[in-house]
GROMACS .gro file of C-alpha atoms in nm:
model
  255
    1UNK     CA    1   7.290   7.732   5.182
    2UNK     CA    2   7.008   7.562   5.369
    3UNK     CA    3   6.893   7.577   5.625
    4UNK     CA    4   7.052   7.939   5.728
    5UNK     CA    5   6.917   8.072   5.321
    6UNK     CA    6   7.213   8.233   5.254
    7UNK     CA    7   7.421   8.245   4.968
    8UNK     CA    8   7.780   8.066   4.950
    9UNK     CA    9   7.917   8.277   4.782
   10UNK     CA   10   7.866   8.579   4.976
   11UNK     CA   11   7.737   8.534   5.242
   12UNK     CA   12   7.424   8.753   5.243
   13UNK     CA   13   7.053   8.669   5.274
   14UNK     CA   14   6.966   8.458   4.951
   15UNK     CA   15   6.829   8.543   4.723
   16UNK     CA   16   7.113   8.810   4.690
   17UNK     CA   17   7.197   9.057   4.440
   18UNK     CA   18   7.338   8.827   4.210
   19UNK     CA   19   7.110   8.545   4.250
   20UNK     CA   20   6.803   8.802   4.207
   21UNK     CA   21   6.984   8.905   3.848
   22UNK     CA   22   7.046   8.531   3.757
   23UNK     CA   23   6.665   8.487   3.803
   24UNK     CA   24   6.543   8.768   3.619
   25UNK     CA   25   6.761   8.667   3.314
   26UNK     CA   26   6.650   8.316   3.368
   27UNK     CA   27   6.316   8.359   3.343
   28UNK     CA   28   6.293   8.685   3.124
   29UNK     CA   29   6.016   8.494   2.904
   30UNK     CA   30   5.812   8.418   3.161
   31UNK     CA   31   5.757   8.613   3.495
   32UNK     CA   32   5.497   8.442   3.650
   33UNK     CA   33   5.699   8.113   3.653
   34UNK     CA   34   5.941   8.331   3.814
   35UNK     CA   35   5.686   8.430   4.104
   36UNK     CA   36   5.589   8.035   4.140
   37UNK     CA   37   5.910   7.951   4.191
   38UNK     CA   38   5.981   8.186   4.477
   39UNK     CA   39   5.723   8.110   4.625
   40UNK     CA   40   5.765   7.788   4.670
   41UNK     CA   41   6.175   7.820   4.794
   42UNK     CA   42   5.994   8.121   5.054
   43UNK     CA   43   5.760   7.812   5.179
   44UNK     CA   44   6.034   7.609   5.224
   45UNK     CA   45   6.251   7.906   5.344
   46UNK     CA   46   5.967   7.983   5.600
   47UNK     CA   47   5.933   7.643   5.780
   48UNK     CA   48   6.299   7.610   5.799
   49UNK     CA   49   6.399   7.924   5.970
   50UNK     CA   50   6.123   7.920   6.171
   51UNK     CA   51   6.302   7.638   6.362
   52UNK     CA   52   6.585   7.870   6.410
   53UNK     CA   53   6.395   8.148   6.542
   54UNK     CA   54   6.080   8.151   6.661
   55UNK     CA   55   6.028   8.559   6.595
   56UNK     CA   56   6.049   8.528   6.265
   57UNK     CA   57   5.799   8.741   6.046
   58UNK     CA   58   5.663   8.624   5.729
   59UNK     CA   59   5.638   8.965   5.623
   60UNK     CA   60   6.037   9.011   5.574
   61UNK     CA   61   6.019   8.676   5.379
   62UNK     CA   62   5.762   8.796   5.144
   63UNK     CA   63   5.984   9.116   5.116
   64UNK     CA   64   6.334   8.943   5.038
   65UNK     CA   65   6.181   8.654   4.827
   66UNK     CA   66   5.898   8.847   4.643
   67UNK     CA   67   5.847   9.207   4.639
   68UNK     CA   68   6.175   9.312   4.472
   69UNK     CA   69   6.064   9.134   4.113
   70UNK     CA   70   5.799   9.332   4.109
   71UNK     CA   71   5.733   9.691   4.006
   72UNK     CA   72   5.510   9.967   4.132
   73UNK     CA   73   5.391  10.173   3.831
   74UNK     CA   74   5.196  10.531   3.954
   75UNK     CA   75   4.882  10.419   3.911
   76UNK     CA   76   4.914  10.144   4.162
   77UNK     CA   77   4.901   9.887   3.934
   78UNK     CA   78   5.150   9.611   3.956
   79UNK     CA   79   5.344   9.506   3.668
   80UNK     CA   80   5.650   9.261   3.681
   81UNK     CA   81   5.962   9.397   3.667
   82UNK     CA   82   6.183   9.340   3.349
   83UNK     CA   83   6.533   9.373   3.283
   84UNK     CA   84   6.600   9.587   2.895
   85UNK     CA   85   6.195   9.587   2.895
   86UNK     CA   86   6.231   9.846   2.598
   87UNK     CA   87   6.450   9.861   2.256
   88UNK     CA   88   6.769  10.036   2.316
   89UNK     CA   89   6.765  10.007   2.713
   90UNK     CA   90   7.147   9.981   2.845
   91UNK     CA   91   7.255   9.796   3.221
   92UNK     CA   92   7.301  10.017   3.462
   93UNK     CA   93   7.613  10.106   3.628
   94UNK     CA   94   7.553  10.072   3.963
   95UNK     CA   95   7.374   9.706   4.061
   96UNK     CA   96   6.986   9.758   4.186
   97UNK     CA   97   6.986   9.481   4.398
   98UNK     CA   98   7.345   9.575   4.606
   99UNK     CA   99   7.363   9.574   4.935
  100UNK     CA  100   7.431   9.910   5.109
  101UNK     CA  101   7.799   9.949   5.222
  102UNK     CA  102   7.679   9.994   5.562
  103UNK     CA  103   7.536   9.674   5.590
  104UNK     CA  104   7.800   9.441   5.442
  105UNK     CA  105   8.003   9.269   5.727
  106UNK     CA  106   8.394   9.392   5.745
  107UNK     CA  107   8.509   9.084   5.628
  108UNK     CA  108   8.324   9.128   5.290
  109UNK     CA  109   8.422   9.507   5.252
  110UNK     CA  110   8.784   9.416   5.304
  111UNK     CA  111   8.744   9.128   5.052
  112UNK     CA  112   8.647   9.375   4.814
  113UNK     CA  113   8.908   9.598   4.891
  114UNK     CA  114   9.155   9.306   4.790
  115UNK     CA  115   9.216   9.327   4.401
  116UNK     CA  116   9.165   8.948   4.244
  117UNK     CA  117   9.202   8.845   3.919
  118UNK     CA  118   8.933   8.688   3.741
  119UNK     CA  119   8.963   8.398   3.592
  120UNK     CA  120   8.721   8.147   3.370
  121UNK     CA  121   8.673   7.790   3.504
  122UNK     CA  122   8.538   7.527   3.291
  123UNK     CA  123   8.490   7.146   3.267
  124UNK     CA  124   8.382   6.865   3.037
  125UNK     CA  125   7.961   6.894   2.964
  126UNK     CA  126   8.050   7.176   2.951
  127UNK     CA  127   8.068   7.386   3.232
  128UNK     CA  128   8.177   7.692   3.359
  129UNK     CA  129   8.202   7.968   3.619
  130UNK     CA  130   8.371   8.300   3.662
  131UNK     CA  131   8.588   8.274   3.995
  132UNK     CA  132   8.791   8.577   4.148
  133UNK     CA  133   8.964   8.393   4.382
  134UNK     CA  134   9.225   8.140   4.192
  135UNK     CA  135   9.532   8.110   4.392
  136UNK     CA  136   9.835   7.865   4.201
  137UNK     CA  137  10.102   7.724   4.419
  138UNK     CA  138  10.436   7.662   4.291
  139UNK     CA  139  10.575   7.346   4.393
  140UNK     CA  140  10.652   6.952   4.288
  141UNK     CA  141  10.364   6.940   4.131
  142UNK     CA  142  10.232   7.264   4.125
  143UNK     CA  143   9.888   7.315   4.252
  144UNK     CA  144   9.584   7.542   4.228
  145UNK     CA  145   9.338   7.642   4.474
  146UNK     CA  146   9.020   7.807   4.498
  147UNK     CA  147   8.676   7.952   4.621
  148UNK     CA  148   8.383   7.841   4.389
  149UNK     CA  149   7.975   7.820   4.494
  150UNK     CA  150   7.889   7.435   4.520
  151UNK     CA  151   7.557   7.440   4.419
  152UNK     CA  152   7.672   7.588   4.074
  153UNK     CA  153   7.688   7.372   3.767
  154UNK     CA  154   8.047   7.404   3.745
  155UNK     CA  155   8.144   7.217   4.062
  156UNK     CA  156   7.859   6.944   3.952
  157UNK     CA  157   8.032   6.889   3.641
  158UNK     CA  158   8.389   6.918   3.813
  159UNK     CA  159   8.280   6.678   4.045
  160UNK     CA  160   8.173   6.419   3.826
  161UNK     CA  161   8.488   6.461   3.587
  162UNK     CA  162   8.709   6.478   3.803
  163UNK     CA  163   8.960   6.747   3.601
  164UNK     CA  164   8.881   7.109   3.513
  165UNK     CA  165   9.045   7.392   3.298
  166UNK     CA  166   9.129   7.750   3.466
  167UNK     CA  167   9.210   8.022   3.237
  168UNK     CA  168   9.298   8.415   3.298
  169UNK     CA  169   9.052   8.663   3.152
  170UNK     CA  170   9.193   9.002   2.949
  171UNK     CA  171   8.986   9.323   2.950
  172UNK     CA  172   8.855   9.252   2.641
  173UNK     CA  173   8.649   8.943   2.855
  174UNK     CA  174   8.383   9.154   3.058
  175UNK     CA  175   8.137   9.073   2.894
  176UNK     CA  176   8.223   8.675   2.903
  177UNK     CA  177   8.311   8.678   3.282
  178UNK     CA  178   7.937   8.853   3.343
  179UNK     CA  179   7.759   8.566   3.140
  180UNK     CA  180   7.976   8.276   3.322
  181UNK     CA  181   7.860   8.497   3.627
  182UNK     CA  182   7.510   8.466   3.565
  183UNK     CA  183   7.506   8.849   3.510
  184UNK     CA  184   7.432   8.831   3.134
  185UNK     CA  185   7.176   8.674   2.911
  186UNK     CA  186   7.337   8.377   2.728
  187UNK     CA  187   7.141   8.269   2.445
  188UNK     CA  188   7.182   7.938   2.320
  189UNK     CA  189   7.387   7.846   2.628
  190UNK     CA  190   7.700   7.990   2.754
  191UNK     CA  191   7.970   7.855   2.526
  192UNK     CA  192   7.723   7.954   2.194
  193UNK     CA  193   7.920   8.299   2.149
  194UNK     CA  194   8.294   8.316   2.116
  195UNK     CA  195   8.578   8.106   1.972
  196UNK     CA  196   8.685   7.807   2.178
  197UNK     CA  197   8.925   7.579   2.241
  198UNK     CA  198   8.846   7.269   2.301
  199UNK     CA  199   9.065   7.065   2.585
  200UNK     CA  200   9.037   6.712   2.768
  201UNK     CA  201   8.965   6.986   3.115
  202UNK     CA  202   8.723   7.174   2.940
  203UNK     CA  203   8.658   7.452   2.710
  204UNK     CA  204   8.865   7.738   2.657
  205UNK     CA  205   8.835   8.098   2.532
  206UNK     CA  206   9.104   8.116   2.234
  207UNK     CA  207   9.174   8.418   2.322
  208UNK     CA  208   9.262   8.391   2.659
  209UNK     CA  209   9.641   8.425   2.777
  210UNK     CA  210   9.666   8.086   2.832
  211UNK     CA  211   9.510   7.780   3.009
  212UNK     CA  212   9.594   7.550   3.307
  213UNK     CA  213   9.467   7.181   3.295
  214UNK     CA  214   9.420   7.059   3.666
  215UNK     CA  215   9.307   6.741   3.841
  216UNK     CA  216   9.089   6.749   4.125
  217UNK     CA  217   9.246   6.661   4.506
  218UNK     CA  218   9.017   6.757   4.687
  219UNK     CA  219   8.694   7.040   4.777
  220UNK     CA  220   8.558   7.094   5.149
  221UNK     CA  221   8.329   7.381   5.291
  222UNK     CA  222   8.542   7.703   5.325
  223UNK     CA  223   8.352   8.032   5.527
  224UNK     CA  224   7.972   8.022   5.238
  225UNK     CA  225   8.216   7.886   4.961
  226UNK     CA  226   8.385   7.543   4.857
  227UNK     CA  227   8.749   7.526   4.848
  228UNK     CA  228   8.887   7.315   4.561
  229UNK     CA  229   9.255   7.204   4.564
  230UNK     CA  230   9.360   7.055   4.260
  231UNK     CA  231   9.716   6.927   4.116
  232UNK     CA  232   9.851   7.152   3.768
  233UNK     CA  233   9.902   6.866   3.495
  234UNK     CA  234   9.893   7.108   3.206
  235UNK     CA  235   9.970   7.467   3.132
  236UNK     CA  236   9.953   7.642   2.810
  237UNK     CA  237  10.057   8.023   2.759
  238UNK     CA  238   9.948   8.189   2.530
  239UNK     CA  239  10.001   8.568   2.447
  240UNK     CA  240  10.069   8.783   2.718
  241UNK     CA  241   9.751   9.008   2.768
  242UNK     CA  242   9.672   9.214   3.045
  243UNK     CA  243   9.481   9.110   3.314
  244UNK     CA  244   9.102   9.193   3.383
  245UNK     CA  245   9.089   9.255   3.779
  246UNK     CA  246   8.772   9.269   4.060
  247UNK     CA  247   8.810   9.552   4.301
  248UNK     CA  248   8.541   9.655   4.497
  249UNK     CA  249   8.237   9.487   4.310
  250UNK     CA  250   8.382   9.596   3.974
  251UNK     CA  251   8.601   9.511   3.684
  252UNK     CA  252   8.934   9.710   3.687
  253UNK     CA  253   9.220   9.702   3.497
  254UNK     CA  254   9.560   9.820   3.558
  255UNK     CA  255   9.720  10.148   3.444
   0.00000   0.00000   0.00000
């Protein structure tokens, strides 16, 4: 979010952890592009919050926009960094990029104490976006509210249909709700992998325990996120799976 450069989504100094993963799977053909690219948003990044504080070192920008996609190898020469760079490589299983405990503001470490379900949001284009923070609010008509990032291509597309699809991810779905993250390559595009189902809101996993159809009411600026209210013309059940939770910056699920 400009011109503070933080992320709304989390709140933390962009790029953050999960925007620094998006880009390396982004541009895992081509790492100079990658380099280009940040330098021009640190540029931009530089002359803006220089207006907001006059103290500001360059040095720390080159740091958080820079230094962190490359690697050091022990001969001192610099290589980029690369995510899988060899056959048979695995993720690891704690994130590189996370921000220490220490520093994440109570708010944030209480949000993550909070256990959310996670959901798959989708729209006409198509669309989509894995969102943790789906609220629906029985009434006459029933509604649906939640916390998604507005500069993602979901809300673009949401925005310009008007209508979106929400559907409730099973354990079997980790690997879908990191792609619609922007935590996992996605060749071919997100919805190339998997059987769908198609729907005036959007796409939907077949799979998934059901859908909800909604209508958009409304969207305004809500802490770094965008809360979207929308009215529930549509719901679908399907089979009753179990659900795939977020607790403390990972996937849980219950028993």
């Amino acid at each position: 979010m400009r011109p503070l450069w933080r992320c709304r989504s989390c709140g933390a100094h962009w790029p953050c952890q999960p925007a620094r993963l998006s880009l390396l799977v982004e541009y895992r053909e081509d790492r100079t592009a990658l380099l280009v690219y940040l330098g021009l948003l640190m540029t931009e990044a530089h002359a803006q919050l220089s207006q907001l504080d006059g103290r500001l070192d360059p040095a720390s920008l080159h740091e958080r926009f820079l230094t962190w996609a490359r690697a050091r190898e022990p001969a001192g020469r610099v290589t980029m960094f690369h995510v899988n760079h060899q056959p048979g490589a695995q993720i690891h299983h704690t994130d590189p990029f996370a921000v220490p405990a220490g520093d994440r503001s109570p708010a944030r470490r209480l949000r993550g104490r909070l256990a959310a379900p996670v959901t798959l949001w989708t729209a006409p284009g198509p669309a989509g976006l894995t969102v943790s923070s789906t609220l629906v609010a029985e009434g006459e008509p029933d509604r649906l509210l939640g916390l998604i990032d507005a500069e993602s291509d979901l809300w673009a597309a949401v925005e310009e249909a008007g209508r979106f699809a929400v559907a409730p991810l099973g354990p079997p779905h980790r690997q879908l709700a990191d792609r619609f993250a922007g935590l996992f390559p996605s060749p071919g595009g997100l919805f190339a992998t998997g059987t769908w189902t198609e729907t005036p809101y959007g796409p939907v996993p077949a799979d998934a325990g059901g859908w909800a159809g909604c209508r958009l009411d409304s969207a305004r600026e809500y802490g770094w996120s965008l809360l979207v209210e929308a009215t529930v013309e549509q719901v679908e059940l399907g089979d009753d799976i179990a659900p795939l939770l977020h607790h403390r910056g990972r996937y849980r699920e219950l028993g």
